[in-house]
XYZ file of N, CA and C in Angstrom:
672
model
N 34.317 -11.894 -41.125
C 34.381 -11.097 -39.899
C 33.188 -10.162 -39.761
N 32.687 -9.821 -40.429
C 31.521 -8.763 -40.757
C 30.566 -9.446 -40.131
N 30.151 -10.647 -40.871
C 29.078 -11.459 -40.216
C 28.822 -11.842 -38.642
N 30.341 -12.069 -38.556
C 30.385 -12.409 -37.030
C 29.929 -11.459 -36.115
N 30.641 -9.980 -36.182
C 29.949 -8.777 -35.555
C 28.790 -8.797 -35.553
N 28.105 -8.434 -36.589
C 26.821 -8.138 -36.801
C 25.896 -9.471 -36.127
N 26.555 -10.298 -35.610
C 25.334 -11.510 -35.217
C 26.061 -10.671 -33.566
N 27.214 -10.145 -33.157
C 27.378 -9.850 -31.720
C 26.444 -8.891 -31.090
N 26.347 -7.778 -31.993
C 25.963 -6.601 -31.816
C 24.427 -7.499 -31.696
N 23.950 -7.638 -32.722
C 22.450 -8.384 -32.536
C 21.842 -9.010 -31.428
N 22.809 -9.513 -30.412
C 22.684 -10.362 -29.521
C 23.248 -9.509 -28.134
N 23.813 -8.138 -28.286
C 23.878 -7.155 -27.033
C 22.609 -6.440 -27.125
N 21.935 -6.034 -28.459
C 20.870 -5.169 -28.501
C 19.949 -5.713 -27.826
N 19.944 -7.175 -28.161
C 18.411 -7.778 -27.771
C 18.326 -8.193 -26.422
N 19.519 -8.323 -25.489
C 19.360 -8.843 -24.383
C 18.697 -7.304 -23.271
N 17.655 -8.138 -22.770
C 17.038 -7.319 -21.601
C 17.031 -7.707 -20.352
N 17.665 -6.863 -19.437
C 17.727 -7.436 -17.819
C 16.417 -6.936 -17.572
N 15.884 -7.842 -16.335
C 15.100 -7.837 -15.638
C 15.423 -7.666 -13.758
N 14.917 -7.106 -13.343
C 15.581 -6.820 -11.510
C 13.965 -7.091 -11.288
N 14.369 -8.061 -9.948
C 13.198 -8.080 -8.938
C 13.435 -8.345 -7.886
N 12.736 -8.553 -6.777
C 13.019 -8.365 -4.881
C 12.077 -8.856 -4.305
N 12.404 -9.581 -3.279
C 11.713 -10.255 -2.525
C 11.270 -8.916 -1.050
N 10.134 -9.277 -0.173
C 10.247 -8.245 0.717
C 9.049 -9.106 1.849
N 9.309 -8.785 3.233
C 8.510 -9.287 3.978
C 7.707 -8.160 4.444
N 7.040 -7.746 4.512
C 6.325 -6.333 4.689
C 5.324 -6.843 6.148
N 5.556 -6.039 7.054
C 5.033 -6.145 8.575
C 4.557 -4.965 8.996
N 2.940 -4.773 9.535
C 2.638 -3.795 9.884
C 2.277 -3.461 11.226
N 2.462 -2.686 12.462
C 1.857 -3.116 13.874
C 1.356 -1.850 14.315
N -0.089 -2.254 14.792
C -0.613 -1.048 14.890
C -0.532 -0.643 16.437
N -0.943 1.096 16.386
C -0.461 1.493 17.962
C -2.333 1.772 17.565
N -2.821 2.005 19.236
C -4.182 2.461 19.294
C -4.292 2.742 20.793
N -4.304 3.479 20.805
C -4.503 3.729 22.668
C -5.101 5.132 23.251
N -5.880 4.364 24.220
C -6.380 6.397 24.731
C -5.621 7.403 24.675
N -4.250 6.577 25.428
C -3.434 8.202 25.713
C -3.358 8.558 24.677
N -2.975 8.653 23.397
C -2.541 9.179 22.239
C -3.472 9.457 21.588
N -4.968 8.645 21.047
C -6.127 8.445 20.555
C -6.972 8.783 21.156
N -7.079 9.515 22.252
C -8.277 9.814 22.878
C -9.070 8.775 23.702
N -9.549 7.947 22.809
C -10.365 6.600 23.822
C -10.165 5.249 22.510
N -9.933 4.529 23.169
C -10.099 3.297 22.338
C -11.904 2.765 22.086
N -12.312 2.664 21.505
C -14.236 2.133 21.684
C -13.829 0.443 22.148
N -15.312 0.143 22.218
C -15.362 -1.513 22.392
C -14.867 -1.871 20.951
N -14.576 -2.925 20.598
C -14.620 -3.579 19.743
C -13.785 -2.960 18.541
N -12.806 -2.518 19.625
C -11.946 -1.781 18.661
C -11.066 -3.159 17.641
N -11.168 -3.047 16.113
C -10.437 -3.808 15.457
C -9.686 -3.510 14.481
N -9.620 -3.880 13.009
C -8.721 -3.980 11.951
C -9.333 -4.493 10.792
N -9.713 -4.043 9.503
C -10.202 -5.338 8.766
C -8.581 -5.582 7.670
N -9.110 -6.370 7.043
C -8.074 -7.149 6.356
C -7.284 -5.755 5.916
N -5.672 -6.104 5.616
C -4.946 -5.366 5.068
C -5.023 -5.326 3.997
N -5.109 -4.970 3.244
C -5.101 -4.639 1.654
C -4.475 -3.997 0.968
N -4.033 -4.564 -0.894
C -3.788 -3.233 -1.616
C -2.795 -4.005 -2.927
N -2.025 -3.516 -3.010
C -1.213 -4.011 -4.383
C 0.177 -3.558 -4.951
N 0.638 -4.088 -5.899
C 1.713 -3.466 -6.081
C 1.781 -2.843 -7.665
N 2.229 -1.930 -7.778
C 1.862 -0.828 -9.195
C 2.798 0.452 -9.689
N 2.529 0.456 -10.752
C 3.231 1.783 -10.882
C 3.011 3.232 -11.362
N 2.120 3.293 -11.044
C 1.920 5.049 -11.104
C 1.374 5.301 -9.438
N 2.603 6.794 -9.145
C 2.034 6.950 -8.195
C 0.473 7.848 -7.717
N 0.292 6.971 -6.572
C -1.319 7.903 -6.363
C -2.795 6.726 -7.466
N -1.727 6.215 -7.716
C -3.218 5.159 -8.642
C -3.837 3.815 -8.070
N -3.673 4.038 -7.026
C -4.612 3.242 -5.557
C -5.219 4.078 -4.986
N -4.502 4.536 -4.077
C -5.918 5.401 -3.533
C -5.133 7.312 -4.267
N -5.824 8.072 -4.941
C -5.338 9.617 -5.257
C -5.566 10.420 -4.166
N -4.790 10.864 -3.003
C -4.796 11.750 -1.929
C -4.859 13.324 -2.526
N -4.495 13.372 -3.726
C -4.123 14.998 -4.518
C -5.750 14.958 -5.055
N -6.616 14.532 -5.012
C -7.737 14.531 -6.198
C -8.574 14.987 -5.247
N -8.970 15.946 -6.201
C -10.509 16.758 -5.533
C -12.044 15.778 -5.780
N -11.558 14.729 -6.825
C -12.734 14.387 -7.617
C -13.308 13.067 -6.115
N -14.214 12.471 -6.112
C -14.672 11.388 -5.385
C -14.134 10.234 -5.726
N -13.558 9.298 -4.452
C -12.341 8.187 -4.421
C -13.159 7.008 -4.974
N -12.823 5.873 -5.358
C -13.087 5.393 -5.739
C -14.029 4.504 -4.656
N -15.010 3.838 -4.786
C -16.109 2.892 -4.164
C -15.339 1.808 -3.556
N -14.035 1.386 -4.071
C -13.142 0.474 -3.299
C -12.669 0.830 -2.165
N -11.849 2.068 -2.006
C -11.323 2.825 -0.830
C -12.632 2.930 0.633
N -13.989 3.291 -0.327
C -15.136 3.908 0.413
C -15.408 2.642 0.940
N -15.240 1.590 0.469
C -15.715 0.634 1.302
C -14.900 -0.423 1.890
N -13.622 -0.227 2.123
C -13.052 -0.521 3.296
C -12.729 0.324 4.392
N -13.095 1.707 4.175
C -13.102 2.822 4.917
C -14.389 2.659 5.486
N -15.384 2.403 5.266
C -16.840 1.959 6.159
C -17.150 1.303 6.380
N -16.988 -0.067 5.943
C -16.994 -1.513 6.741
C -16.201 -2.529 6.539
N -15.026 -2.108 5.861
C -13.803 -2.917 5.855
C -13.991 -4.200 4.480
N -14.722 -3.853 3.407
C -15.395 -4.506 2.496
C -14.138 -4.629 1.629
N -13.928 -5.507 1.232
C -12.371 -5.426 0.366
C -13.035 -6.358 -1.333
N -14.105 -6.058 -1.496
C -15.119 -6.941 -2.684
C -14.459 -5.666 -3.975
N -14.910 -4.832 -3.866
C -15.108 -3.674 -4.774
C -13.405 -3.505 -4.843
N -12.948 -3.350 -3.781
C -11.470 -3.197 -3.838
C -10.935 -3.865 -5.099
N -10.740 -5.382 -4.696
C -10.603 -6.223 -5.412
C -10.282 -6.181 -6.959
N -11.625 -6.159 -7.485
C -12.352 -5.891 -8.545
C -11.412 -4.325 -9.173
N -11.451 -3.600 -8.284
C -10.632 -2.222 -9.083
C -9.310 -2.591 -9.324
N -8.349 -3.498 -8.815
C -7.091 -3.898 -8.657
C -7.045 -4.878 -9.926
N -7.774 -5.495 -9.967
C -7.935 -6.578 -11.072
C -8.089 -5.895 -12.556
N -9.002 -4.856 -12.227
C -9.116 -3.892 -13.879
C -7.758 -3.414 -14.179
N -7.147 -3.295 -12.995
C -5.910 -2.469 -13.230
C -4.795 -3.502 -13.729
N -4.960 -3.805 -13.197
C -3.715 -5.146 -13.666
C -4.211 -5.232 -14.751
N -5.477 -5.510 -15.206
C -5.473 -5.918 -16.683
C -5.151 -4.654 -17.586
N -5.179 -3.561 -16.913
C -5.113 -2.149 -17.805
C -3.612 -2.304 -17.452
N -2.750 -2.713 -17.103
C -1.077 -2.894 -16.795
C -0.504 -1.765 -15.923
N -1.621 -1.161 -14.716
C -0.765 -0.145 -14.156
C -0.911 -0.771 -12.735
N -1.279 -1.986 -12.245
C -1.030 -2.814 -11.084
C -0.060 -4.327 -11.336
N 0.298 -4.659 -10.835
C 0.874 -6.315 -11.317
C 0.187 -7.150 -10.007
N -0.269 -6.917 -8.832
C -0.699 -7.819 -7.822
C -1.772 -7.724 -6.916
N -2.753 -8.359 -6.392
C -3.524 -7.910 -5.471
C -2.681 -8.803 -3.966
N -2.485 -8.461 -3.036
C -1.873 -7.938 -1.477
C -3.892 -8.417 -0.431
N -2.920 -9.372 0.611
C -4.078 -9.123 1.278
C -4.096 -9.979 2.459
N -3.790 -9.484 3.642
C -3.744 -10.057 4.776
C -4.408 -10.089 6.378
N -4.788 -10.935 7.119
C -5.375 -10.210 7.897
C -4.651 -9.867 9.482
N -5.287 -8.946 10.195
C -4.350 -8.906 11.560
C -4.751 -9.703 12.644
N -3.746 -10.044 13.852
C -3.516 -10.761 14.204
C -2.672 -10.454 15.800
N -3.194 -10.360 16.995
C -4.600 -10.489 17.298
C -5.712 -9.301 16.347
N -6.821 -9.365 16.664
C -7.979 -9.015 15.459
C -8.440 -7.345 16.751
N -8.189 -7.254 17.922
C -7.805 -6.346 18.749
C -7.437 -5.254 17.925
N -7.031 -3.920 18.559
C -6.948 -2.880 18.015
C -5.359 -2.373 18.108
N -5.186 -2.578 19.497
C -3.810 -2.300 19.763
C -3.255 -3.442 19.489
N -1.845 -2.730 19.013
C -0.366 -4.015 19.061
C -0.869 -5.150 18.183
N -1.884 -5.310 17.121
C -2.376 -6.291 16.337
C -1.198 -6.253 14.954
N -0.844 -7.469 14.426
C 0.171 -7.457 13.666
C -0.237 -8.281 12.587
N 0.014 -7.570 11.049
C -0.261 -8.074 9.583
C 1.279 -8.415 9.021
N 1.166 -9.640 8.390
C 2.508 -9.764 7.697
C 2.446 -10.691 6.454
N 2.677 -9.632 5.236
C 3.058 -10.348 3.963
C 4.505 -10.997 3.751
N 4.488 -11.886 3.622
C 5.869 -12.431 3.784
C 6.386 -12.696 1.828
N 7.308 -12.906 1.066
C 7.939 -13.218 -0.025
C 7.306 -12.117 -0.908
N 6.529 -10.945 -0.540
C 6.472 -9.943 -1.825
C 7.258 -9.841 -2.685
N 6.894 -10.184 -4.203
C 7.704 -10.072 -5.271
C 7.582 -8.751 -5.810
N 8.068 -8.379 -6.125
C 7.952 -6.741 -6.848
C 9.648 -6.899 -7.917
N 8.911 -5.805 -8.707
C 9.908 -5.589 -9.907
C 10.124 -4.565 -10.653
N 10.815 -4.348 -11.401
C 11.546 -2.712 -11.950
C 9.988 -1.850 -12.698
N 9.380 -2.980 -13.423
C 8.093 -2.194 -13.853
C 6.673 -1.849 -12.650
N 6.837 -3.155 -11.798
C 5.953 -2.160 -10.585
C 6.655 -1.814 -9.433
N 7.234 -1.089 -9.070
C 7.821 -1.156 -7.876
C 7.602 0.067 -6.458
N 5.941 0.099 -6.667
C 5.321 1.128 -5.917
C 4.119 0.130 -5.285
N 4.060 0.113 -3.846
C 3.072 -0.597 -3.141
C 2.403 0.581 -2.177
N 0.906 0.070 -2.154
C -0.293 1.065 -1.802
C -0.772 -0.165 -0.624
N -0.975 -0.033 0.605
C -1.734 -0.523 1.646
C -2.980 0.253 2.243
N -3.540 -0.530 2.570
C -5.376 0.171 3.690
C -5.726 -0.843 4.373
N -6.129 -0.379 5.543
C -6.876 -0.976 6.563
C -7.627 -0.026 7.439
N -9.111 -0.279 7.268
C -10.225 -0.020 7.935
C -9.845 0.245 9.493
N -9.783 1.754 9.678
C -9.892 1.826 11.320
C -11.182 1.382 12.111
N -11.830 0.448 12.684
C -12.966 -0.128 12.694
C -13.217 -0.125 14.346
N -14.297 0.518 15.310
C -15.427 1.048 14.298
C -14.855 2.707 13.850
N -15.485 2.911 12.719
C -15.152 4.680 12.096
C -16.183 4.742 11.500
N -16.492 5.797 11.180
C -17.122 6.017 9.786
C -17.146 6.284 8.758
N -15.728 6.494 8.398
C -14.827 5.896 6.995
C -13.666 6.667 7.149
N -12.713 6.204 8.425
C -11.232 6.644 8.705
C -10.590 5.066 8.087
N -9.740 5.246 7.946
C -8.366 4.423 7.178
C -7.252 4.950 7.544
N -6.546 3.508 7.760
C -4.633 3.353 7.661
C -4.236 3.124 6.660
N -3.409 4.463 6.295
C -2.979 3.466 4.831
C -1.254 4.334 4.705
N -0.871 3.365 4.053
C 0.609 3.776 3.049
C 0.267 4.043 2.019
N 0.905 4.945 1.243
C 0.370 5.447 -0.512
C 1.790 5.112 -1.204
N 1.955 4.126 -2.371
C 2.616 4.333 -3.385
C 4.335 4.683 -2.689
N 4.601 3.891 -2.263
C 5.949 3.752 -1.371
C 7.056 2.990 -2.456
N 7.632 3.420 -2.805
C 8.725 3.285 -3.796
C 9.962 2.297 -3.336
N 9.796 1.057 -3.587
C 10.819 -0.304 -3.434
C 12.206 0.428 -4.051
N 11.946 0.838 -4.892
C 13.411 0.943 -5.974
C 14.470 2.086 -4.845
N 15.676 1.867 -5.382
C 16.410 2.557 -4.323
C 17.486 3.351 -5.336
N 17.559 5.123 -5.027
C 18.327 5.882 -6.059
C 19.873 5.170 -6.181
N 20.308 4.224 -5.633
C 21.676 3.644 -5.211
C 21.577 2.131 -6.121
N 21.477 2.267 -7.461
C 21.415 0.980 -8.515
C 22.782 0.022 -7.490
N 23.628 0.637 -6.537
C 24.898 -0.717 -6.597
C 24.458 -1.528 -5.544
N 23.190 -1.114 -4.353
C 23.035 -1.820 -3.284
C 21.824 -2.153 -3.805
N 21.800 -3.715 -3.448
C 20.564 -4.614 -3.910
C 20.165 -5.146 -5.067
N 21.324 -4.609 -6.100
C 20.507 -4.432 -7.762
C 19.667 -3.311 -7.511
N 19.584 -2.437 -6.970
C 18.685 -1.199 -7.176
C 17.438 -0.864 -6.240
N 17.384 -2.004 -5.423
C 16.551 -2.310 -4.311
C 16.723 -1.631 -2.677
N 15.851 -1.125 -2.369
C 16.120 -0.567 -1.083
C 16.328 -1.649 -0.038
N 17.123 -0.848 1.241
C 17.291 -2.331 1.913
C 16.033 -1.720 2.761
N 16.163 -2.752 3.895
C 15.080 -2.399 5.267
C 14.894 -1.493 5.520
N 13.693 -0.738 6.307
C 13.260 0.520 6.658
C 11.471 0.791 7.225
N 11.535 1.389 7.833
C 10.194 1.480 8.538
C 9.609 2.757 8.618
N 8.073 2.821 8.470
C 7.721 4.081 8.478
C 6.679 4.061 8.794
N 5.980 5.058 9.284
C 5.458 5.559 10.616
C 4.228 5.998 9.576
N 2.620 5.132 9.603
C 1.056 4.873 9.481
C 0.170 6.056 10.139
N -0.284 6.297 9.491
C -1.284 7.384 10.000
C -2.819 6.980 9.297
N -3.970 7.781 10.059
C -4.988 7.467 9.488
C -5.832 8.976 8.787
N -6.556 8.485 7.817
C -7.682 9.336 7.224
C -8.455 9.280 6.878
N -9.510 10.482 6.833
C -10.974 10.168 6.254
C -11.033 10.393 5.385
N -11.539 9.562 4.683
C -12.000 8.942 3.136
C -13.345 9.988 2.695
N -13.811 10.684 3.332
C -14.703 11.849 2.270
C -15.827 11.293 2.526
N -16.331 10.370 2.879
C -17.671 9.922 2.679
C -18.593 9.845 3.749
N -18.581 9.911 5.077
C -19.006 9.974 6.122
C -18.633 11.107 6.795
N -19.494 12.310 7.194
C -19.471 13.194 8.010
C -19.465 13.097 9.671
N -19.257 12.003 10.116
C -19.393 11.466 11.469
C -17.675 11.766 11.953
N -18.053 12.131 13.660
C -16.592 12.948 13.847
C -16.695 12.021 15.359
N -16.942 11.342 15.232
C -16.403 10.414 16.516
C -15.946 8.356 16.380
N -15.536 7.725 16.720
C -15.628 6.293 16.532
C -17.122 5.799 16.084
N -18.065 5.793 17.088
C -19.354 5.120 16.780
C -20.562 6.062 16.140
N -20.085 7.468 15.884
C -20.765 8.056 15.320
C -22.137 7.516 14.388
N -23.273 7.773 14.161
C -24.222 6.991 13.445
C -23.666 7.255 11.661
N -24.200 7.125 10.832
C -24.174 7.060 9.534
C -24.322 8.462 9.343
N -23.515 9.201 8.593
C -23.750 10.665 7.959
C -23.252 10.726 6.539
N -24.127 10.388 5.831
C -23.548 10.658 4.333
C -22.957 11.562 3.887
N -21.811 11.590 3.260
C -20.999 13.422 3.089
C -21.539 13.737 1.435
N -22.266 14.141 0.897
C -22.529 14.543 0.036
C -22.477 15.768 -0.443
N -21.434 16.553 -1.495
C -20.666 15.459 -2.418
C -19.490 14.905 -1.671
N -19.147 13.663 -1.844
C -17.796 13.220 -1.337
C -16.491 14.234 -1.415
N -16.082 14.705 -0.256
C -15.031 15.203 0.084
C -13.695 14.878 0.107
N -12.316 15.280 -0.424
C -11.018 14.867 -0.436
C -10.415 14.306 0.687
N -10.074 13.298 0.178
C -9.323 12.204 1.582
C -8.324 13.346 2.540
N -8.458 13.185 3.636
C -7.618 13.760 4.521
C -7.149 13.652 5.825
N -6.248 13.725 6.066
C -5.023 13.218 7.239
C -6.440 13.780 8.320
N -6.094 12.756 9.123
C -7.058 13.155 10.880
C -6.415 13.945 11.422
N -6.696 15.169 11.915
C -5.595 15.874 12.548
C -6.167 16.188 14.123
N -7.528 16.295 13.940
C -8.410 16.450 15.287
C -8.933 15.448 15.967
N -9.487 15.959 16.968
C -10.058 14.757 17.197
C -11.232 13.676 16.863
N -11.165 12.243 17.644
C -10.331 11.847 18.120
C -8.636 10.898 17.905
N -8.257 10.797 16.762
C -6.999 10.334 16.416
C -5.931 11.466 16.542
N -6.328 13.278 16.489
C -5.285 13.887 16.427
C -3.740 14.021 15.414
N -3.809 13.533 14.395
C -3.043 13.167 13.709
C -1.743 12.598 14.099
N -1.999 11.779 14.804
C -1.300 10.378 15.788
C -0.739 9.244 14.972
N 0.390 8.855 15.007
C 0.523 7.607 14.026
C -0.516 6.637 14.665
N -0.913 5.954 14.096
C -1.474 4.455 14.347
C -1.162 3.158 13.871
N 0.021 3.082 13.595
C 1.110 2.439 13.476
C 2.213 2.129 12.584
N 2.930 0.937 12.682
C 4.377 1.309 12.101
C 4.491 0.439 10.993
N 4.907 0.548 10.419
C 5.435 -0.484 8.894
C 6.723 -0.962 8.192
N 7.108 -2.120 8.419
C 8.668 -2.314 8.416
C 8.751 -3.092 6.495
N 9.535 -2.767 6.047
C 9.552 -3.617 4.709
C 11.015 -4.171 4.815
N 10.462 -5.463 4.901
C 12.248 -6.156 5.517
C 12.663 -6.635 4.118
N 13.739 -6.018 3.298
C 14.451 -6.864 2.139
C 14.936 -8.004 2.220
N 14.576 -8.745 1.306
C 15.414 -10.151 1.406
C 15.960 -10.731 0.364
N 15.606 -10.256 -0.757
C 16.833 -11.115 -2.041
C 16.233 -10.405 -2.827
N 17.456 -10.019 -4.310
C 17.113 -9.578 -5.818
C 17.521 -10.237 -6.247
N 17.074 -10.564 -7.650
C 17.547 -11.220 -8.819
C 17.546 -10.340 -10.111
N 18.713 -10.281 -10.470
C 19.046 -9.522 -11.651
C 19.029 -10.364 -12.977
N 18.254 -10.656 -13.633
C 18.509 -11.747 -14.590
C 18.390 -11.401 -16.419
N 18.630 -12.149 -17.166
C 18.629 -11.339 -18.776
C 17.740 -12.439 -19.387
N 17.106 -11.922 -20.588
C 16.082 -12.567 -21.329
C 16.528 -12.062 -23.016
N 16.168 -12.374 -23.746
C 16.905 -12.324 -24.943
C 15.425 -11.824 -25.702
């Protein structure tokens, strides 16, 4: 009888659940004079971007005085998602990202243009997603979501997963361009300045659009 226990107990210790979630993540942007002041020509979007991870603030750091990273800076000035990339990839290999995210919008227009990741996997060890998209033209304003938390304080609905919910996109300048209008010319901000919400003009600290994360399945499963 001894033996028998001791092989039970052995075999409750070692089993580890795993929780993960599926999610369709949809973003639609608003852009319009009345609210924005003026729309420019060629008002667009560059690719959506970003990842899924777990420390918050370790995509783009909104709290940091220090200068953002060259990834952020350069989809914030020409919608360059190269450098991005590349920082997402270190991270994953350093284990504080699990995915690189990346879609484009659709119409490519400014207003009412719509991005959609469809089957996002996410899981109990990353379960914080970071988005950006280049307000284009700017001179390094960005849309972005920061570090938005999948997991839900309610472990009995979903396996622990939040259900549906939407939230309301805003844009900011990324520190690196001193230019205070859409087509403004090139103004280098030297030293790079702390990312910060647009509050003046011309965006006014206006949403610029909305973000729905539609739940669609967890799996709770055990591994030995």
């Amino acid at each position: 009888m001894k033996k028998i226990t001791v092989i039970i107990y052995l075999i409750i210790t070692q089993t580890v659940c795993s929780q993960t979630a599926l999610y369709d993540i949809s973003i639609t942007t608003l852009w319009n004079a009345e609210q924005h002041t003026t729309l420019p020509d060629g008002a667009h979007w560059s690719p959506l971007a970003g990842a899924t991870h777990n420390v918050p603030n370790g995509i783009i750091d909104f709290e940091a005085t220090a200068p953002l990273t060259n990834g952020i800076k350069d989809i914030a000035e020409f919608g360059g998602t190269i450098n991005f990339r590349n920082e997402i990839d270190a991270k994953i290999s350093a284990g504080t990202a699990h995915q690189y995210l990346q879609q484009g919008f659709m119409p490519f227009a400014g207003n009412g243009s719509t991005a959609t990741l469809t089957n996002v996997s996410v899981n109990e060890n990353f379960p914080l997603i970071t988005l950006v998209s280049m307000v284009a033209p700017s001179p390094d304003w960005f849309i972005a979501v920061n570090s938005v938390n999948l997991r839900s304080a309610n472990p009995n609905t979903n396996n622990g997963w939040k259900s549906t919910f939407s939230m309301d996109v805003f844009a900011y300048d990324a520190g690196t361009d001193s230019g205070t209008d859409y087509t403004s010319d090139a103004l280098v901000t030297s030293p790079r300045a702390p990312i910060a919400l647009i509050s003046e003009a011309p965006i006014m600290g206006h949403k610029m659009a909305t973000i729905t994360f539609t739940f669609k399945s967890s799996t709770l499963s055990t591994r030995m």
